[in-house]
Amino acid sequence: MDPLTLGALLAVITVLVLFSGVSVAVGLIIVSAGFLMVFDGLRSLQLLPEILFGKLDNFALLSIPMFIIMGASIASTRAGADLYEALDRWLTRVPGGLVISNLGACALFAAMSGSSPATCAAIGKMGIPEMRKRGYPDTVATGSIAAGGTLGILIPPSVTMIVYGIATETSIGRLFLAGVVPGLLLVTLFMAWSLYDTWRKGSADAIAGRSYSWRERFEIMPRVLPFLLIIMGVLYAMYGGLATPSETAAVGALLCMVIAIIIYKLWSPKLLWNVLRDSTRESVMILFIIGAAGVFSYMLSSLFITQSIAAWIGTLDVNPWVLMFFINIFLLVAGFFLPPVAVILMAAPILLPIVISAGFDPYWFAVILTINMEIGLITPPVGLNLYVINGIAPEISLRTILVGSMPFVGCMVVAILLLCFFPGLATWLPDLIMGQAV
Amino acid sequence: MAAGIPSTTSGIRPGWPGQVDRLSTLFGWISAGMIVVSVLITCQMIFVRAVLGQSTVWQTELVTYLMVAATLLGLPYVQKLRGHVNVDLIPLMLRRGPRKALAIVTLSASMLIIAVMLFYGFEFWHKAWARNWKSETIWAVRLWIPYAAVPAGLGMLLLQLAADLWATINGTDKPFNIAEEKD
């Protein structure tokens, strides 16, 4: 069988296996082992444990559990609520201050936790009831948080970006920087839509907001500053060249746990274990998918599928932007069904050579890919954030949450288009701070 | 939906699956402990290098092996918590009977592949042990020690999958952990 037909057969079988409900990691190993056994003989299976081990034997992977611990310890405290309250107190004079504070809090919390569902839950628990109380439409209250939560995987530090960096051997520091301006662009678009929608539905009271004294504004600051300082410290250490992402993340994880214990009094062993258990569960789940995806990409290249697809696309002689359009559609569809980490690990090693040979920047592409994954987080059938919001605001129907989220999908599509027209939005900051990519 | 938010089954099941759950939880503690130790060692490494100005020999390698071991030994515990993400679109569309049948098929297929990986994983470890392989670093770790996580983690995962299969067959577990009222 020629490698291209084999590739098509593989795509169909992978989809079938993953949709059967088997876990993503084990599913990838099943497909890889099946194809290797049929087309390369039983002996090829012998190497699988070694490949699994080899893929995990990488110091850079340490940054994943470390950033997850940072996020989980922050998420286990009242930090989200405090952050939200602080922004609300400071932004009351801004029209529509509450929804702006919510989205700002989402962006900041995303920067602290690196996780989309954690951001949704942390800000939404306070933000949604408060917005509804002050007369914001349900669609705006839930949609803004669902969309704001997706920023977790774009704004640094982002676990998804780390996984992309590891899968494609690109610089994690540069990837983080590439996400900053597009992240701010998305927040701005989200805010603009929320304000317009609130105004359109005539919720004038909501836009007026309430006022706080300066005393009230300053007294909340000590509770939010420590975490913000840690994040700034971690990013400074990384870009100042003091330590690698893994090392700074470890220091960040330790400091966040210490602060959670001291300031937020998280000293009961049970609560601490909950943080540790959730971090272990999430880390092991992601690392196992990374190992399994390593086995999968070994199978792809030993059956010459990766190379043949890249060569085939090279012969098609299509306009690079047409190619990018189809890649976006593919990513969007994959993101509807699969978690971002799985899509990145399976698709990035195949797509990146194609994308680079078509003349696109790998860091710019990482941002495009991530925004596609963000869309998958607020669209059915998997739409993780929709279910998180449904969990914290059960009185609002899933349909309303979905309707509220759809315009934000539009904002993300606009952001992708803007990035296509102005790639500098993603590449300017990394080039400025780290110099041109080699 | 499955992708991302796993529902936690913290209760211990009756019979031998319960014993397996307890053992998997122990593996989970070990895995979590290894992650915490990695945090501390990495911080110590930065201190030694940046503050004391000394070079570090063993830290990076040890932390890397600890992460591999934490992942492999954590597998059964995460399986017990139903924390390995899956796409449960088809199981959600099925009625109770076919859903249970599909759960039995996917668990059996998972067991089969993990058993194959365990077999070769044991061979992988045994070779390193019998030939006394060492890592090509100054620290020169005897490789059978880190490699032992492969058979240990996969072996325990196989046991956990067997317990889950048994509990699915006799009705203790809901297939794919999907609540029955959705039928």
Tab-separated table of C-alpha atoms in Angstrom, chain A residues 79-393:
chain	number	residue	atom	x	y	z
A	79	ALA	CA	-7.325	34.355	44.570
A	80	GLY	CA	-9.723	34.302	41.608
A	81	ALA	CA	-12.464	36.013	43.589
A	82	ASP	CA	-10.010	38.545	45.024
A	83	LEU	CA	-8.616	39.367	41.627
A	84	TYR	CA	-12.093	39.812	40.250
A	85	GLU	CA	-13.118	42.042	43.149
A	86	ALA	CA	-9.966	44.154	42.854
A	87	LEU	CA	-10.552	44.809	39.178
A	88	ASP	CA	-14.225	45.572	39.793
A	89	ARG	CA	-13.312	48.141	42.464
A	90	TRP	CA	-10.757	49.798	40.236
A	91	LEU	CA	-12.787	49.793	37.041
A	92	THR	CA	-16.192	50.982	38.249
A	93	ARG	CA	-15.948	54.320	36.481
A	94	VAL	CA	-15.405	52.583	33.179
A	95	PRO	CA	-18.700	52.056	31.324
A	96	GLY	CA	-19.695	48.395	31.607
A	97	GLY	CA	-16.971	48.084	34.227
A	98	LEU	CA	-18.222	44.781	35.577
A	99	VAL	CA	-18.004	42.784	32.371
A	100	ILE	CA	-14.669	44.490	31.639
A	101	SER	CA	-13.401	43.507	35.094
A	102	ASN	CA	-14.560	39.961	34.523
A	103	LEU	CA	-12.756	39.656	31.224
A	104	GLY	CA	-9.679	41.399	32.654
A	105	ALA	CA	-9.756	39.032	35.631
A	106	CYS	CA	-10.036	36.092	33.222
A	107	ALA	CA	-6.982	37.328	31.304
A	108	LEU	CA	-4.942	37.849	34.492
A	109	PHE	CA	-6.051	34.587	36.040
A	110	ALA	CA	-5.267	32.836	32.761
A	111	ALA	CA	-1.784	34.256	33.047
A	112	MET	CA	-1.495	32.897	36.577
A	113	SER	CA	-3.040	29.486	36.081
A	114	GLY	CA	-2.349	28.561	32.448
A	115	SER	CA	-5.554	26.543	32.416
A	116	SER	CA	-8.837	27.331	30.701
A	117	PRO	CA	-11.319	25.390	32.862
A	118	ALA	CA	-9.611	26.659	36.034
A	119	THR	CA	-9.963	30.238	34.806
A	120	CYS	CA	-13.645	29.765	33.965
A	121	ALA	CA	-14.392	28.235	37.333
A	122	ALA	CA	-12.355	30.705	39.396
A	123	ILE	CA	-13.710	33.901	37.836
A	124	GLY	CA	-17.150	32.589	36.912
A	125	LYS	CA	-18.081	31.527	40.452
A	126	MET	CA	-18.091	35.187	41.522
A	127	GLY	CA	-18.480	36.922	38.192
A	128	ILE	CA	-21.588	35.271	36.770
A	129	PRO	CA	-23.919	35.758	39.789
A	130	GLU	CA	-22.687	39.351	40.189
A	131	MET	CA	-23.250	40.230	36.537
A	132	ARG	CA	-26.745	38.723	36.614
A	133	LYS	CA	-27.546	40.616	39.822
A	134	ARG	CA	-26.604	43.876	38.159
A	135	GLY	CA	-28.812	43.206	35.152
A	136	TYR	CA	-26.416	41.943	32.523
A	137	PRO	CA	-28.089	39.547	30.076
A	138	ASP	CA	-27.454	35.848	30.879
A	139	THR	CA	-25.850	35.377	27.480
A	140	VAL	CA	-23.261	38.082	28.190
A	141	ALA	CA	-22.649	36.903	31.766
A	142	THR	CA	-21.947	33.316	30.750
A	143	GLY	CA	-20.521	33.848	27.261
A	144	SER	CA	-17.922	36.361	28.421
A	145	ILE	CA	-16.624	34.011	31.114
A	146	ALA	CA	-16.620	30.953	28.845
A	147	ALA	CA	-14.683	32.924	26.229
A	148	GLY	CA	-12.477	34.717	28.772
A	149	GLY	CA	-11.547	31.332	30.210
A	150	THR	CA	-10.185	30.141	26.883
A	151	LEU	CA	-7.444	32.771	27.202
A	152	GLY	CA	-5.804	30.378	29.658
A	153	ILE	CA	-4.199	28.416	26.840
A	154	LEU	CA	-3.015	31.501	24.902
A	155	ILE	CA	-1.735	33.967	27.498
A	156	PRO	CA	1.589	32.829	29.023
A	157	PRO	CA	2.433	30.695	30.872
A	158	SER	CA	0.347	28.246	28.867
A	159	VAL	CA	0.604	24.465	29.173
A	160	THR	CA	-0.665	24.130	25.602
A	161	MET	CA	2.189	26.309	24.307
A	162	ILE	CA	4.711	24.233	26.282
A	163	VAL	CA	3.325	21.078	24.669
A	164	TYR	CA	3.583	22.717	21.217
A	165	GLY	CA	7.167	23.749	21.993
A	166	ILE	CA	8.074	20.215	23.022
A	167	ALA	CA	6.282	18.578	20.076
A	168	THR	CA	7.879	20.846	17.488
A	169	GLU	CA	11.185	21.601	19.242
A	170	THR	CA	10.543	25.334	19.166
A	171	SER	CA	11.492	27.795	21.924
A	172	ILE	CA	8.956	27.810	24.749
A	173	GLY	CA	10.023	31.305	25.822
A	174	ARG	CA	9.400	32.662	22.335
A	175	LEU	CA	6.041	30.839	22.134
A	176	PHE	CA	4.936	32.428	25.395
A	177	LEU	CA	5.810	35.889	24.084
A	178	ALA	CA	4.038	35.210	20.790
A	179	GLY	CA	0.802	34.651	22.727
A	180	VAL	CA	0.832	37.984	24.577
A	181	VAL	CA	-0.345	40.497	21.930
A	182	PRO	CA	-2.905	38.108	20.361
A	183	GLY	CA	-4.155	37.425	23.915
A	184	LEU	CA	-4.635	41.153	24.520
A	185	LEU	CA	-6.251	41.487	21.094
A	186	LEU	CA	-8.747	38.760	21.984
A	187	VAL	CA	-9.523	40.346	25.370
A	188	THR	CA	-10.168	43.658	23.595
A	189	LEU	CA	-12.464	42.034	21.044
A	190	PHE	CA	-14.313	40.143	23.802
A	191	MET	CA	-14.769	43.375	25.797
A	192	ALA	CA	-15.983	45.282	22.753
A	193	TRP	CA	-18.571	42.642	21.928
A	194	SER	CA	-19.779	42.321	25.547
A	195	LEU	CA	-20.266	46.085	25.862
A	196	TYR	CA	-22.040	46.306	22.524
A	197	ASP	CA	-24.331	43.374	23.336
A	198	THR	CA	-25.162	44.722	26.808
A	199	TRP	CA	-25.913	48.165	25.356
A	200	ARG	CA	-27.959	46.650	22.505
A	201	LYS	CA	-30.154	44.722	24.918
A	202	GLY	CA	-30.805	47.935	26.841
A	203	SER	CA	-29.254	46.967	30.158
A	204	ALA	CA	-28.366	50.586	30.953
A	205	ASP	CA	-28.252	50.039	34.728
A	206	ALA	CA	-25.682	47.365	34.251
A	207	ILE	CA	-23.392	49.737	32.460
A	208	ALA	CA	-23.624	52.397	35.181
A	209	GLY	CA	-22.082	50.171	37.886
A	210	ARG	CA	-21.496	51.200	41.534
A	211	SER	CA	-18.677	53.206	43.050
A	212	TYR	CA	-16.044	52.328	45.650
A	213	SER	CA	-13.985	54.539	47.954
A	214	TRP	CA	-10.208	54.729	47.487
A	215	ARG	CA	-9.817	52.955	50.816
A	216	GLU	CA	-11.866	50.027	49.512
A	217	ARG	CA	-9.763	50.006	46.382
A	218	PHE	CA	-6.445	49.843	48.191
A	219	GLU	CA	-7.389	47.400	50.936
A	220	ILE	CA	-7.849	44.526	48.487
A	221	MET	CA	-4.440	44.926	46.855
A	222	PRO	CA	-2.327	42.934	49.371
A	223	ARG	CA	-4.405	39.858	48.609
A	224	VAL	CA	-3.794	39.874	44.857
A	225	LEU	CA	-0.289	41.272	44.630
A	226	PRO	CA	1.719	38.196	45.762
A	227	PHE	CA	0.518	35.954	42.931
A	228	LEU	CA	0.955	38.720	40.365
A	229	LEU	CA	4.507	39.285	41.640
A	230	ILE	CA	5.301	35.561	41.328
A	231	ILE	CA	4.063	35.473	37.756
A	232	MET	CA	6.061	38.571	36.912
A	233	GLY	CA	9.087	37.065	38.680
A	234	VAL	CA	8.775	33.777	36.790
A	235	LEU	CA	8.505	35.542	33.448
A	236	TYR	CA	11.387	37.889	34.338
A	237	ALA	CA	13.632	34.954	35.319
A	238	MET	CA	12.814	33.217	32.061
A	239	TYR	CA	13.393	36.167	29.771
A	240	GLY	CA	16.258	37.554	31.786
A	241	GLY	CA	18.042	34.304	30.955
A	242	LEU	CA	18.403	33.371	34.643
A	243	ALA	CA	16.876	29.914	34.258
A	244	THR	CA	15.030	27.619	31.836
A	245	PRO	CA	11.196	27.487	31.754
A	246	SER	CA	11.260	24.216	33.752
A	247	GLU	CA	13.467	25.678	36.453
A	248	THR	CA	11.559	28.934	36.844
A	249	ALA	CA	8.290	27.004	36.840
A	250	ALA	CA	9.560	24.859	39.719
A	251	VAL	CA	10.392	27.965	41.759
A	252	GLY	CA	7.003	29.432	40.813
A	253	ALA	CA	5.251	26.224	41.896
A	254	LEU	CA	7.010	26.238	45.265
A	255	LEU	CA	6.253	29.940	45.861
A	256	CYS	CA	2.597	29.594	44.839
A	257	MET	CA	2.157	26.654	47.217
A	258	VAL	CA	3.866	28.573	50.037
A	259	ILE	CA	1.665	31.631	49.431
A	260	ALA	CA	-1.468	29.496	49.230
A	261	ILE	CA	-0.496	27.972	52.582
A	262	ILE	CA	0.503	31.230	54.318
A	263	ILE	CA	-1.855	33.903	52.907
A	264	TYR	CA	-4.835	31.744	52.048
A	265	LYS	CA	-4.339	29.406	55.041
A	266	LEU	CA	-4.399	26.260	52.950
A	267	TRP	CA	-2.698	24.254	55.659
A	268	SER	CA	-5.051	21.369	56.195
A	269	PRO	CA	-3.397	18.202	54.810
A	270	LYS	CA	-6.653	17.294	53.063
A	271	LEU	CA	-6.792	20.566	51.106
A	272	LEU	CA	-3.110	20.325	50.252
A	273	TRP	CA	-3.588	16.750	49.070
A	274	ASN	CA	-6.503	17.914	46.883
A	275	VAL	CA	-4.189	20.403	45.157
A	276	LEU	CA	-1.520	17.760	44.764
A	277	ARG	CA	-3.982	15.082	43.624
A	278	ASP	CA	-5.506	17.345	40.963
A	279	SER	CA	-2.040	18.400	39.769
A	280	THR	CA	-0.855	14.789	39.612
A	281	ARG	CA	-3.981	13.682	37.745
A	282	GLU	CA	-3.708	16.458	35.168
A	283	SER	CA	0.075	16.127	34.745
A	284	VAL	CA	0.080	12.332	34.394
A	285	MET	CA	-2.814	12.527	31.929
A	286	ILE	CA	-0.970	15.071	29.729
A	287	LEU	CA	2.434	13.374	30.038
A	288	PHE	CA	0.938	9.984	29.108
A	289	ILE	CA	-0.602	11.541	25.986
A	290	ILE	CA	2.814	13.052	25.190
A	291	GLY	CA	4.455	9.620	25.509
A	292	ALA	CA	1.699	7.927	23.487
A	293	ALA	CA	1.856	10.637	20.813
A	294	GLY	CA	5.593	9.920	20.644
A	295	VAL	CA	4.775	6.289	19.849
A	296	PHE	CA	2.206	7.500	17.289
A	297	SER	CA	4.662	9.793	15.501
A	298	TYR	CA	7.309	7.021	15.524
A	299	MET	CA	4.781	4.818	13.715
A	300	LEU	CA	3.944	7.646	11.267
A	301	SER	CA	7.556	8.183	10.299
A	302	SER	CA	8.598	4.537	10.239
A	303	LEU	CA	5.758	3.812	7.783
A	304	PHE	CA	6.816	6.958	5.812
A	305	ILE	CA	3.394	8.545	6.258
A	306	THR	CA	4.592	11.930	7.593
A	307	GLN	CA	7.194	12.301	4.857
A	308	SER	CA	4.755	11.289	2.095
A	309	ILE	CA	2.052	13.717	3.204
A	310	ALA	CA	4.567	16.577	3.319
A	311	ALA	CA	5.946	15.643	-0.113
A	312	TRP	CA	2.438	15.265	-1.548
A	313	ILE	CA	1.336	18.677	-0.301
A	314	GLY	CA	4.552	20.109	-1.772
A	315	THR	CA	3.573	18.813	-5.224
A	316	LEU	CA	0.064	20.260	-5.029
A	317	ASP	CA	1.394	23.754	-5.698
A	318	VAL	CA	-1.531	25.428	-3.932
A	319	ASN	CA	-1.541	29.019	-2.738
A	320	PRO	CA	-0.121	29.012	0.832
A	321	TRP	CA	-3.187	30.871	2.115
A	322	VAL	CA	-5.539	28.286	0.636
A	323	LEU	CA	-3.430	25.679	2.392
A	324	MET	CA	-3.622	27.660	5.643
A	325	PHE	CA	-7.394	27.912	5.231
A	326	PHE	CA	-7.724	24.120	5.020
A	327	ILE	CA	-5.316	23.615	7.902
A	328	ASN	CA	-7.507	25.955	9.967
A	329	ILE	CA	-10.635	24.026	9.053
A	330	PHE	CA	-8.890	20.785	9.979
A	331	LEU	CA	-7.722	22.190	13.328
A	332	LEU	CA	-11.145	23.613	14.050
A	333	VAL	CA	-12.865	20.287	13.415
A	334	ALA	CA	-10.238	18.374	15.413
A	335	GLY	CA	-10.635	20.900	18.249
A	336	PHE	CA	-14.409	20.308	18.317
A	337	PHE	CA	-13.787	16.736	19.440
A	338	LEU	CA	-10.355	16.397	21.007
A	339	PRO	CA	-8.633	18.172	23.891
A	340	PRO	CA	-6.060	20.788	22.746
A	341	VAL	CA	-3.074	18.802	23.998
A	342	ALA	CA	-4.038	15.750	21.921
A	343	VAL	CA	-4.637	17.802	18.764
A	344	ILE	CA	-1.300	19.580	19.120
A	345	LEU	CA	0.650	16.401	19.767
A	346	MET	CA	-0.911	14.533	16.871
A	347	ALA	CA	-1.095	17.345	14.333
A	348	ALA	CA	1.833	19.676	15.034
A	349	PRO	CA	4.647	17.299	13.987
A	350	ILE	CA	2.834	16.577	10.686
A	351	LEU	CA	1.648	20.119	10.007
A	352	LEU	CA	4.703	22.128	11.035
A	353	PRO	CA	7.021	21.028	8.179
A	354	ILE	CA	4.217	21.798	5.723
A	355	VAL	CA	3.520	25.163	7.308
A	356	ILE	CA	7.201	26.145	7.371
A	357	SER	CA	7.806	25.078	3.759
A	358	ALA	CA	4.788	27.178	2.748
A	359	GLY	CA	6.664	30.134	4.229
A	360	PHE	CA	4.759	30.663	7.496
A	361	ASP	CA	6.374	31.440	10.843
A	362	PRO	CA	6.186	28.496	13.340
A	363	TYR	CA	5.484	30.849	16.274
A	364	TRP	CA	2.743	32.664	14.396
A	365	PHE	CA	1.290	29.259	13.525
A	366	ALA	CA	1.358	28.238	17.191
A	367	VAL	CA	-0.892	31.209	17.963
A	368	ILE	CA	-3.277	30.391	15.097
A	369	LEU	CA	-3.418	26.765	16.251
A	370	THR	CA	-4.062	27.800	19.850
A	371	ILE	CA	-6.924	30.156	18.931
A	372	ASN	CA	-8.478	27.292	16.948
A	373	MET	CA	-8.203	25.135	20.070
A	374	GLU	CA	-9.806	27.953	22.107
A	375	ILE	CA	-12.796	27.843	19.780
A	376	GLY	CA	-13.077	24.096	20.453
A	377	LEU	CA	-13.299	24.871	24.177
A	378	ILE	CA	-16.552	26.830	23.773
A	379	THR	CA	-18.254	24.864	21.000
A	380	PRO	CA	-20.120	21.554	21.198
A	381	PRO	CA	-19.809	18.622	21.457
A	382	VAL	CA	-16.774	18.693	23.771
A	383	GLY	CA	-16.685	22.437	24.652
A	384	LEU	CA	-15.141	21.970	28.064
A	385	ASN	CA	-15.705	25.565	29.212
A	386	LEU	CA	-19.442	25.366	28.448
A	387	TYR	CA	-19.748	22.451	30.841
A	388	VAL	CA	-17.629	24.185	33.488
A	389	ILE	CA	-19.973	27.214	33.322
A	390	ASN	CA	-22.975	24.898	33.370
A	391	GLY	CA	-21.514	23.328	36.517
A	392	ILE	CA	-21.048	26.630	38.371
A	393	ALA	CA	-24.294	28.253	37.134
